Amino acid sequence: MKTVIPGGTGQVGEILRRALTAAGHDVVILTRRPTRPGEVAWDGETPGAWTREIDGSDLVINLAGRSVNCRYTPANLRAMMDSRVRSTRAVGRAIAAAGRPPRVWLQMSTATVYAHRFDAPNDEATGLIGGDEPGVPGYWGYSVEIAKAWEREQERAETPYTRKVGLRTAMVMSPDRGGVLDVLLRLTRLGLGGPVAGGAQYVSWIHDRDLVRAVEFLAGRDDLSGPVNLAAPGPLPQAAFMRALRSAWGVPVGLPATRWMAELGAYALRSDTELLFKSRRVVPGRLLEAGFAFEHPEWPEAAEELVRRVRLSRRG
């Protein structure tokens, strides 16, 4: 099977490249700066030689978009919007023009599309789309608009021979350097892995191996299209999430952080507190209904497994 992954040089792309290549598939990465075999140049906007990779491929997994790990300034928010919408439009046009279009187009999206809430989980059928929740910063609504525009661009693409799935993805937990787990473990080792702003906000997450298995599952299920939540069935409050991670690493105490302390820390890291404060209580309704079985449905066990892999990789 030939798989093309636009924007595949980030954490999720590397996870998928490793797994699909190990399974014997031909994987092509579209990137602005190709440096390795199997990487092809594109600009994320205009047609070019890269479109030949999509023509005749079996699966496209579009991950392109500016990283969310930044300060949410107006300029950065606009860059997030433009990079996601324009790259999705470019992929859609390439698929529409292909003589042999791919069978499946999996389009990255985000669990941030759902409302900030504590009362009930968000699945695809009954979940509340965010953007107008009371008592949250106004710019959080723009993050939701980015997600909606991202998904809308895929929906609009005229690709009648290609099944389309939107991947509303939670935080991906893997042992890779520079990923979310790496940052959280660094804080944990420093004794800073405690509750943030009370710790009641929910954390939705997915284990890297379940991410790969879900992608393979969706690629092979011709009856599934539209938005699908890629999140483990066990979201949990941030305080409990960090408690389990501390336990897995063997750190007994994590200092709590007030809201203003988290604001200062996010500023120092050039990140944004929406990533910390927004309650993302997302569950994989459609995957579970379709019979997908998670290997790592609950965070305490998943954290133990991931920590073992982190330690093995560092010993090696």
GROMACS .gro file of C-alpha atoms in nm:
model
  316
    1MET     CA    1   0.000   0.000   0.000
    2LYS     CA    2   0.128   0.346  -0.089
    3THR     CA    3   0.058   0.612   0.172
    4VAL     CA    4   0.123   0.983   0.121
    5ILE     CA    5   0.151   1.198   0.435
    6PRO     CA    6   0.150   1.573   0.370
    7GLY     CA    7   0.306   1.755   0.665
    8GLY     CA    8   0.444   1.427   0.798
    9THR     CA    9   0.767   1.549   0.961
   10GLY     CA   10   0.616   1.623   1.303
   11GLN     CA   11   0.553   1.391   1.596
   12VAL     CA   12   0.241   1.223   1.456
   13GLY     CA   13   0.395   1.190   1.112
   14GLU     CA   14   0.703   1.021   1.252
   15ILE     CA   15   0.487   0.778   1.450
   16LEU     CA   16   0.291   0.685   1.139
   17ARG     CA   17   0.596   0.672   0.913
   18ARG     CA   18   0.776   0.429   1.144
   19ALA     CA   19   0.476   0.204   1.189
   20LEU     CA   20   0.362   0.193   0.827
   21THR     CA   21   0.715   0.146   0.694
   22ALA     CA   22   0.774  -0.137   0.943
   23ALA     CA   23   0.452  -0.298   0.817
   24GLY     CA   24   0.596  -0.302   0.466
   25HIS     CA   25   0.408  -0.007   0.317
   26ASP     CA   26   0.552   0.253   0.081
   27VAL     CA   27   0.539   0.587   0.267
   28VAL     CA   28   0.596   0.927   0.105
   29ILE     CA   29   0.621   1.243   0.316
   30LEU     CA   30   0.535   1.581   0.165
   31THR     CA   31   0.737   1.854   0.335
   32ARG     CA   32   0.865   2.204   0.271
   33ARG     CA   33   1.222   2.093   0.346
   34PRO     CA   34   1.289   1.735   0.232
   35THR     CA   35   1.605   1.590   0.385
   36ARG     CA   36   1.558   1.213   0.382
   37PRO     CA   37   1.470   0.942   0.130
   38GLY     CA   38   1.096   0.919   0.082
   39GLU     CA   39   1.044   1.294   0.132
   40VAL     CA   40   0.911   1.512  -0.151
   41ALA     CA   41   0.896   1.892  -0.161
   42TRP     CA   42   0.571   2.086  -0.155
   43ASP     CA   43   0.466   2.431  -0.034
   44GLY     CA   44   0.130   2.331   0.110
   45GLU     CA   45  -0.059   2.555  -0.130
   46THR     CA   46   0.015   2.523  -0.500
   47PRO     CA   47   0.016   2.225  -0.739
   48GLY     CA   48   0.352   2.084  -0.837
   49ALA     CA   49   0.545   1.765  -0.894
   50TRP     CA   50   0.422   1.642  -0.554
   51THR     CA   51   0.075   1.581  -0.696
   52ARG     CA   52   0.217   1.281  -0.886
   53GLU     CA   53   0.270   1.109  -0.552
   54ILE     CA   54  -0.102   1.134  -0.471
   55ASP     CA   55  -0.209   1.010  -0.814
   56GLY     CA   56  -0.206   0.630  -0.783
   57SER     CA   57  -0.162   0.621  -0.405
   58ASP     CA   58  -0.390   0.416  -0.181
   59LEU     CA   59  -0.412   0.639   0.127
   60VAL     CA   60  -0.352   1.007   0.202
   61ILE     CA   61  -0.312   1.122   0.564
   62ASN     CA   62  -0.294   1.501   0.569
   63LEU     CA   63  -0.125   1.631   0.885
   64ALA     CA   64  -0.015   1.970   0.753
   65GLY     CA   65  -0.058   2.281   0.965
   66ARG     CA   66   0.138   2.522   1.180
   67SER     CA   67   0.218   2.384   1.526
   68VAL     CA   68  -0.020   2.482   1.807
   69ASN     CA   69   0.273   2.494   2.050
   70CYS     CA   70   0.315   2.871   2.033
   71ARG     CA   71   0.177   3.192   2.178
   72TYR     CA   72  -0.176   3.246   2.046
   73THR     CA   73  -0.112   3.591   1.907
   74PRO     CA   74  -0.337   3.718   1.625
   75ALA     CA   75  -0.057   3.652   1.376
   76ASN     CA   76   0.001   3.297   1.497
   77LEU     CA   77  -0.370   3.219   1.504
   78ARG     CA   78  -0.402   3.344   1.146
   79ALA     CA   79  -0.101   3.131   1.044
   80MET     CA   80  -0.266   2.826   1.205
   81MET     CA   81  -0.586   2.894   1.011
   82ASP     CA   82  -0.420   2.963   0.677
   83SER     CA   83  -0.177   2.672   0.689
   84ARG     CA   84  -0.455   2.424   0.768
   85VAL     CA   85  -0.715   2.549   0.523
   86ARG     CA   86  -0.477   2.607   0.232
   87SER     CA   87  -0.298   2.273   0.266
   88THR     CA   88  -0.629   2.087   0.290
   89ARG     CA   89  -0.753   2.268  -0.019
   90ALA     CA   90  -0.434   2.177  -0.206
   91VAL     CA   91  -0.465   1.810  -0.111
   92GLY     CA   92  -0.832   1.807  -0.212
   93ARG     CA   93  -0.755   1.956  -0.552
   94ALA     CA   94  -0.474   1.707  -0.610
   95ILE     CA   95  -0.705   1.418  -0.528
   96ALA     CA   96  -0.981   1.560  -0.752
   97ALA     CA   97  -0.737   1.592  -1.044
   98ALA     CA   98  -0.581   1.246  -1.002
   99GLY     CA   99  -0.627   0.990  -1.276
  100ARG     CA  100  -0.619   0.720  -1.009
  101PRO     CA  101  -0.732   0.891  -0.689
  102PRO     CA  102  -0.658   0.735  -0.350
  103ARG     CA  103  -0.927   0.521  -0.194
  104VAL     CA  104  -0.913   0.702   0.141
  105TRP     CA  105  -0.826   1.053   0.262
  106LEU     CA  106  -0.772   1.083   0.638
  107GLN     CA  107  -0.759   1.449   0.735
  108MET     CA  108  -0.612   1.564   1.064
  109SER     CA  109  -0.841   1.772   1.283
  110THR     CA  110  -0.849   1.834   1.657
  111ALA     CA  111  -1.049   1.755   1.969
  112THR     CA  112  -1.031   2.128   2.043
  113VAL     CA  113  -1.339   2.166   1.822
  114TYR     CA  114  -1.549   2.055   2.121
  115ALA     CA  115  -1.669   2.282   2.398
  116HIS     CA  116  -1.485   2.343   2.722
  117ARG     CA  117  -1.697   2.141   2.964
  118PHE     CA  118  -1.686   1.924   3.277
  119ASP     CA  119  -2.039   1.784   3.296
  120ALA     CA  120  -2.041   1.519   3.020
  121PRO     CA  121  -1.813   1.368   2.758
  122ASN     CA  122  -1.815   1.478   2.394
  123ASP     CA  123  -1.867   1.209   2.133
  124GLU     CA  124  -1.932   1.269   1.763
  125ALA     CA  125  -2.312   1.235   1.791
  126THR     CA  126  -2.393   1.431   2.107
  127GLY     CA  127  -2.080   1.637   2.173
  128LEU     CA  128  -2.107   2.014   2.197
  129ILE     CA  129  -1.908   2.211   1.943
  130GLY     CA  130  -1.729   2.497   2.119
  131GLY     CA  131  -1.694   2.863   2.042
  132ASP     CA  132  -1.953   3.034   2.256
  133GLU     CA  133  -1.895   2.896   2.607
  134PRO     CA  134  -1.938   3.155   2.883
  135GLY     CA  135  -1.648   3.251   3.104
  136VAL     CA  136  -1.360   3.152   2.875
  137PRO     CA  137  -1.112   3.375   2.690
  138GLY     CA  138  -1.251   3.508   2.364
  139TYR     CA  139  -0.965   3.378   2.152
  140TRP     CA  140  -1.054   3.019   2.245
  141GLY     CA  141  -1.343   3.061   2.006
  142TYR     CA  142  -1.099   3.131   1.724
  143SER     CA  143  -0.929   2.796   1.791
  144VAL     CA  144  -1.268   2.632   1.738
  145GLU     CA  145  -1.318   2.831   1.418
  146ILE     CA  146  -0.983   2.701   1.293
  147ALA     CA  147  -1.095   2.344   1.356
  148LYS     CA  148  -1.430   2.400   1.188
  149ALA     CA  149  -1.272   2.563   0.882
  150TRP     CA  150  -1.018   2.280   0.861
  151GLU     CA  151  -1.293   2.017   0.853
  152ARG     CA  152  -1.515   2.224   0.623
  153GLU     CA  153  -1.239   2.244   0.361
  154GLN     CA  154  -1.218   1.866   0.343
  155GLU     CA  155  -1.596   1.834   0.326
  156ARG     CA  156  -1.611   2.077   0.033
  157ALA     CA  157  -1.350   1.893  -0.173
  158GLU     CA  158  -1.507   1.723  -0.474
  159THR     CA  159  -1.353   1.377  -0.444
  160PRO     CA  160  -1.633   1.132  -0.531
  161TYR     CA  161  -1.400   0.833  -0.560
  162THR     CA  162  -1.219   0.897  -0.232
  163ARG     CA  163  -1.370   0.832   0.110
  164LYS     CA  164  -1.303   1.116   0.354
  165VAL     CA  165  -1.253   1.092   0.731
  166GLY     CA  166  -1.179   1.380   0.969
  167LEU     CA  167  -0.954   1.282   1.259
  168ARG     CA  168  -1.055   1.481   1.568
  169THR     CA  169  -0.737   1.395   1.750
  170ALA     CA  170  -0.658   1.429   2.120
  171MET     CA  171  -0.306   1.472   2.259
  172VAL     CA  172  -0.087   1.191   2.124
  173MET     CA  173   0.128   1.027   2.390
  174SER     CA  174   0.450   0.872   2.267
  175PRO     CA  175   0.804   0.837   2.405
  176ASP     CA  176   0.951   1.057   2.130
  177ARG     CA  177   1.174   1.348   2.224
  178GLY     CA  178   0.998   1.681   2.195
  179GLY     CA  179   0.647   1.541   2.216
  180VAL     CA  180   0.378   1.619   2.472
  181LEU     CA  181   0.480   1.331   2.700
  182ASP     CA  182   0.844   1.441   2.691
  183VAL     CA  183   0.746   1.789   2.814
  184LEU     CA  184   0.520   1.650   3.088
  185LEU     CA  185   0.788   1.409   3.209
  186ARG     CA  186   1.040   1.690   3.226
  187LEU     CA  187   0.805   1.884   3.453
  188THR     CA  188   0.740   1.570   3.657
  189ARG     CA  189   1.110   1.507   3.715
  190LEU     CA  190   1.152   1.868   3.828
  191GLY     CA  191   0.876   1.821   4.085
  192LEU     CA  192   0.637   2.048   3.892
  193GLY     CA  193   0.393   1.783   3.774
  194GLY     CA  194   0.103   1.878   3.999
  195PRO     CA  195  -0.246   2.013   3.938
  196VAL     CA  196  -0.271   2.325   3.722
  197ALA     CA  197  -0.535   2.582   3.816
  198GLY     CA  198  -0.705   2.326   4.039
  199GLY     CA  199  -0.667   2.034   3.799
  200ALA     CA  200  -1.039   1.974   3.737
  201GLN     CA  201  -1.013   2.031   3.360
  202TYR     CA  202  -1.028   1.708   3.160
  203VAL     CA  203  -0.736   1.576   2.955
  204SER     CA  204  -0.812   1.373   2.645
  205TRP     CA  205  -0.526   1.167   2.508
  206ILE     CA  206  -0.443   0.867   2.289
  207HIS     CA  207  -0.153   0.620   2.311
  208ASP     CA  208   0.069   0.625   2.003
  209ARG     CA  209   0.011   0.259   1.923
  210ASP     CA  210  -0.364   0.301   1.942
  211LEU     CA  211  -0.331   0.602   1.713
  212VAL     CA  212  -0.159   0.384   1.451
  213ARG     CA  213  -0.410   0.103   1.495
  214ALA     CA  214  -0.702   0.346   1.465
  215VAL     CA  215  -0.558   0.491   1.143
  216GLU     CA  216  -0.520   0.142   0.998
  217PHE     CA  217  -0.871   0.053   1.114
  218LEU     CA  218  -1.025   0.362   0.954
  219ALA     CA  219  -0.831   0.309   0.633
  220GLY     CA  220  -0.979  -0.038   0.601
  221ARG     CA  221  -1.340   0.037   0.696
  222ASP     CA  222  -1.529   0.148   0.386
  223ASP     CA  223  -1.840   0.221   0.593
  224LEU     CA  224  -1.681   0.500   0.800
  225SER     CA  225  -1.658   0.860   0.683
  226GLY     CA  226  -1.693   1.205   0.835
  227PRO     CA  227  -1.558   1.311   1.176
  228VAL     CA  228  -1.411   1.046   1.406
  229ASN     CA  229  -1.267   1.113   1.753
  230LEU     CA  230  -0.916   0.973   1.796
  231ALA     CA  231  -0.908   0.969   2.175
  232ALA     CA  232  -0.884   0.698   2.438
  233PRO     CA  233  -1.212   0.609   2.613
  234GLY     CA  234  -1.073   0.723   2.950
  235PRO     CA  235  -1.028   1.103   2.963
  236LEU     CA  236  -0.961   1.219   3.316
  237PRO     CA  237  -0.910   1.538   3.517
  238GLN     CA  238  -0.568   1.696   3.484
  239ALA     CA  239  -0.487   1.641   3.852
  240ALA     CA  240  -0.551   1.266   3.819
  241PHE     CA  241  -0.369   1.255   3.486
  242MET     CA  242  -0.053   1.401   3.638
  243ARG     CA  243  -0.085   1.189   3.952
  244ALA     CA  244  -0.077   0.875   3.736
  245LEU     CA  245   0.222   1.005   3.540
  246ARG     CA  246   0.411   1.083   3.862
  247SER     CA  247   0.334   0.733   3.988
  248ALA     CA  248   0.461   0.578   3.665
  249TRP     CA  249   0.788   0.772   3.687
  250GLY     CA  250   0.824   0.724   4.062
  251VAL     CA  251   0.794   1.086   4.173
  252PRO     CA  252   0.580   1.113   4.487
  253VAL     CA  253   0.503   1.484   4.480
  254GLY     CA  254   0.414   1.740   4.217
  255LEU     CA  255   0.387   2.104   4.312
  256PRO     CA  256   0.057   2.263   4.211
  257ALA     CA  257   0.049   2.566   3.986
  258THR     CA  258  -0.201   2.847   4.019
  259ARG     CA  259  -0.350   3.007   3.710
  260TRP     CA  260  -0.106   3.299   3.716
  261MET     CA  261   0.191   3.067   3.764
  262ALA     CA  262   0.080   2.864   3.462
  263GLU     CA  263   0.045   3.185   3.262
  264LEU     CA  264   0.404   3.281   3.345
  265GLY     CA  265   0.531   2.932   3.263
  266ALA     CA  266   0.349   2.924   2.929
  267TYR     CA  267   0.490   3.265   2.842
  268ALA     CA  268   0.843   3.148   2.922
  269LEU     CA  269   0.795   2.838   2.707
  270ARG     CA  270   0.641   3.043   2.423
  271SER     CA  271   0.326   2.834   2.449
  272ASP     CA  272  -0.035   2.913   2.540
  273THR     CA  273  -0.247   2.832   2.843
  274GLU     CA  274  -0.544   2.715   2.635
  275LEU     CA  275  -0.349   2.390   2.606
  276LEU     CA  276  -0.352   2.368   2.989
  277PHE     CA  277  -0.682   2.521   3.093
  278LYS     CA  278  -0.935   2.400   2.837
  279SER     CA  279  -1.133   2.097   2.954
  280ARG     CA  280  -1.128   1.848   2.668
  281ARG     CA  281  -1.355   1.562   2.771
  282VAL     CA  282  -1.362   1.369   2.443
  283VAL     CA  283  -1.454   1.002   2.389
  284PRO     CA  284  -1.430   0.781   2.078
  285GLY     CA  285  -1.796   0.706   2.016
  286ARG     CA  286  -1.773   0.606   1.651
  287LEU     CA  287  -1.460   0.393   1.690
  288LEU     CA  288  -1.615   0.197   1.977
  289GLU     CA  289  -1.943   0.153   1.790
  290ALA     CA  290  -1.751   0.019   1.490
  291GLY     CA  291  -1.582  -0.244   1.706
  292PHE     CA  292  -1.238  -0.091   1.753
  293ALA     CA  293  -1.070  -0.227   2.067
  294PHE     CA  294  -0.818   0.000   2.237
  295GLU     CA  295  -0.503  -0.165   2.368
  296HIS     CA  296  -0.453   0.124   2.611
  297PRO     CA  297  -0.796   0.260   2.709
  298GLU     CA  298  -0.703   0.398   3.055
  299TRP     CA  299  -0.426   0.641   3.140
  300PRO     CA  300  -0.257   0.482   3.445
  301GLU     CA  301  -0.171   0.164   3.253
  302ALA     CA  302  -0.080   0.359   2.939
  303ALA     CA  303   0.150   0.586   3.140
  304GLU     CA  304   0.330   0.285   3.287
  305GLU     CA  305   0.387   0.138   2.939
  306LEU     CA  306   0.506   0.466   2.791
  307VAL     CA  307   0.744   0.532   3.081
  308ARG     CA  308   0.897   0.186   3.031
  309ARG     CA  309   0.962   0.270   2.667
  310VAL     CA  310   1.109   0.610   2.753
  311ARG     CA  311   1.354   0.449   2.994
  312LEU     CA  312   1.448   0.175   2.748
  313SER     CA  313   1.515   0.429   2.474
  314ARG     CA  314   1.736   0.638   2.700
  315ARG     CA  315   1.936   0.339   2.814
  316GLY     CA  316   1.993   0.249   2.451
   0.00000   0.00000   0.00000
